C-alpha cells in the first residue's frame, strides 16, 4: 500500500518535471474536482436505474476513445479539455470510482446531468445528484485521501487542487421554467430566484473550501437559449438567455466578494455565457457550418423537441462541422473551442 502511494507521488513529481521541461504551464494542480451538470457529467448518472438523464449508450460517445461513458456528447466534454490544459489526465467519475475502485489521485468528477443548485431541480428525471450531494461525495473522497496520504500531505495536496464548478442552468431549464411541475416560479420572481440560487451557491463553495480546497474555477451558466431546440432562425432565444444572465451577474459579484473575503483562497470566474454567445455568433469563423440544428436528436437531428439523442439514432456524418451534438449540448468540436476560449478569457492558473 505504502509502496503504491509513494510510487504515485513519484509519478506526479516526474510528470510535473516533464511538463515543466516542455515549458508548459501545467502541474500547478495536484488534482481537479468537478461539480456540475450535463456539460460536465462524465457518467455519474448511469448507475441510477430510474434516471432518464443518462447518455451511456450509442451514439453518445461514438467519437470517445472509451465509447459511451455518460458524457452528453459524441466525444470529449469541456472538463476533459480543461484537464488536458492543466496537465491532468481525464478524471474518473465518482460513481465509477465507487463501482470500480479506480484511482482518485488526480481528482474526481462529481457532476450529474440534470442536476442543479437546488435539491429538487431535475427531480423529474427520476434521479440526479444535486450540488449539495456532490459535495457530500467529495467529503467521502477527502476521507479516503486522508487514509491514503496522511496528515499534512493531504492539506497541501487539496490546497493545490483545482475545483471546477458549472451549475445553475438546470435550475432554470429543469425547475423555474417548468411551472407545471415545480413551485419556484409561483413563489419567487426572477430577481428573487437568482438571489436564492447565488446565495446557496456561495454557501456550497464555502463548504468545499472548508474541506481544504483553495483554488476555484467558477464557470457561469451557459446561454440555454442557444441550443437547437430553443434557437430560431439562427438566433438564440433571448428571453431564456436574459434570465440566465441575471443569475450570472449575481454569480460574478459572489466570486468578487469571495475574492476579497477569503484572501487565502483563489477564485476565478469563467464567462462561459459570453464566450458561448461569441462562438455561436461567429460559428463559421471557427469552422462550424451548422449551428441551428443538432447532429443527433431534436431539433433537427430527427427526434423532435426533446433535447436528447435517442438510442441508435443515426447521427450526422460531419460531426466536426456541427456546433451542437444534441438539442442542447455542444459537440466535441464545440467543446474544444469553448475550452480554448475559456483559457483565453480567464486567468485560472491560480
Ligand atoms: C423563448 O422561450 C420562451 C420560454 O420557453 C418561449 O415562451 C418563447 O416563445 C421563446 N421565444 C422565441 C422567440 O422562440
Ligand atoms: C428517434 O429517431 C430515430 C431515427 O429517426 C427513430 O428511429 C427513433 O424511433 C426515434 N426515437 C424516439 C424515441 O422518438
Ligand atoms: C491557453 O492560454 C495560454 C496563455 O494565453 C496560451 O499560451 C495557450 O496556447 C492556450 N491554450 C489553448 C489550448 O488554447
Ligand atoms: C487563444 O489564444 C491563443 C494565443 O493567443 C490563440 O492562438 C488562439 O487562437 C486562441 N483561441 C481561440 C479559440 O480564440
Short mmCIF file of C-alpha atoms in Angstrom, two decimals, residues 17-18 23 55 122 149 202 217 229 236 238 260 264 288 291 296 328 337 345 349:
data_model
loop_
_atom_site.label_atom_id
_atom_site.label_comp_id
_atom_site.label_asym_id
_atom_site.label_seq_id
_atom_site.Cartn_x
_atom_site.Cartn_y
_atom_site.Cartn_z
CA UNK A 17 9.13 17.86 -14.15
CA UNK A 18 8.44 16.54 -17.63
CA UNK A 23 7.78 24.88 -20.97
CA UNK A 55 -26.13 9.22 -22.06
CA UNK A 122 -34.25 17.87 -12.17
CA UNK A 149 -1.79 10.10 2.22
CA UNK A 202 -21.83 30.80 -2.24
CA UNK A 217 -12.66 27.97 -11.27
CA UNK A 229 -34.28 23.01 -29.59
CA UNK A 236 -30.68 32.33 -29.60
CA UNK A 238 -33.03 35.96 -25.75
CA UNK A 260 -11.96 39.93 -1.12
CA UNK A 264 -6.07 32.68 1.39
CA UNK A 288 -18.80 25.26 -37.94
CA UNK A 291 -25.26 25.87 -35.54
CA UNK A 296 -28.33 13.86 -33.36
CA UNK A 328 -28.84 21.26 -26.02
CA UNK A 337 -13.28 25.72 -28.84
CA UNK A 345 -10.55 34.85 -21.28
CA UNK A 349 -3.80 29.27 -13.45
#
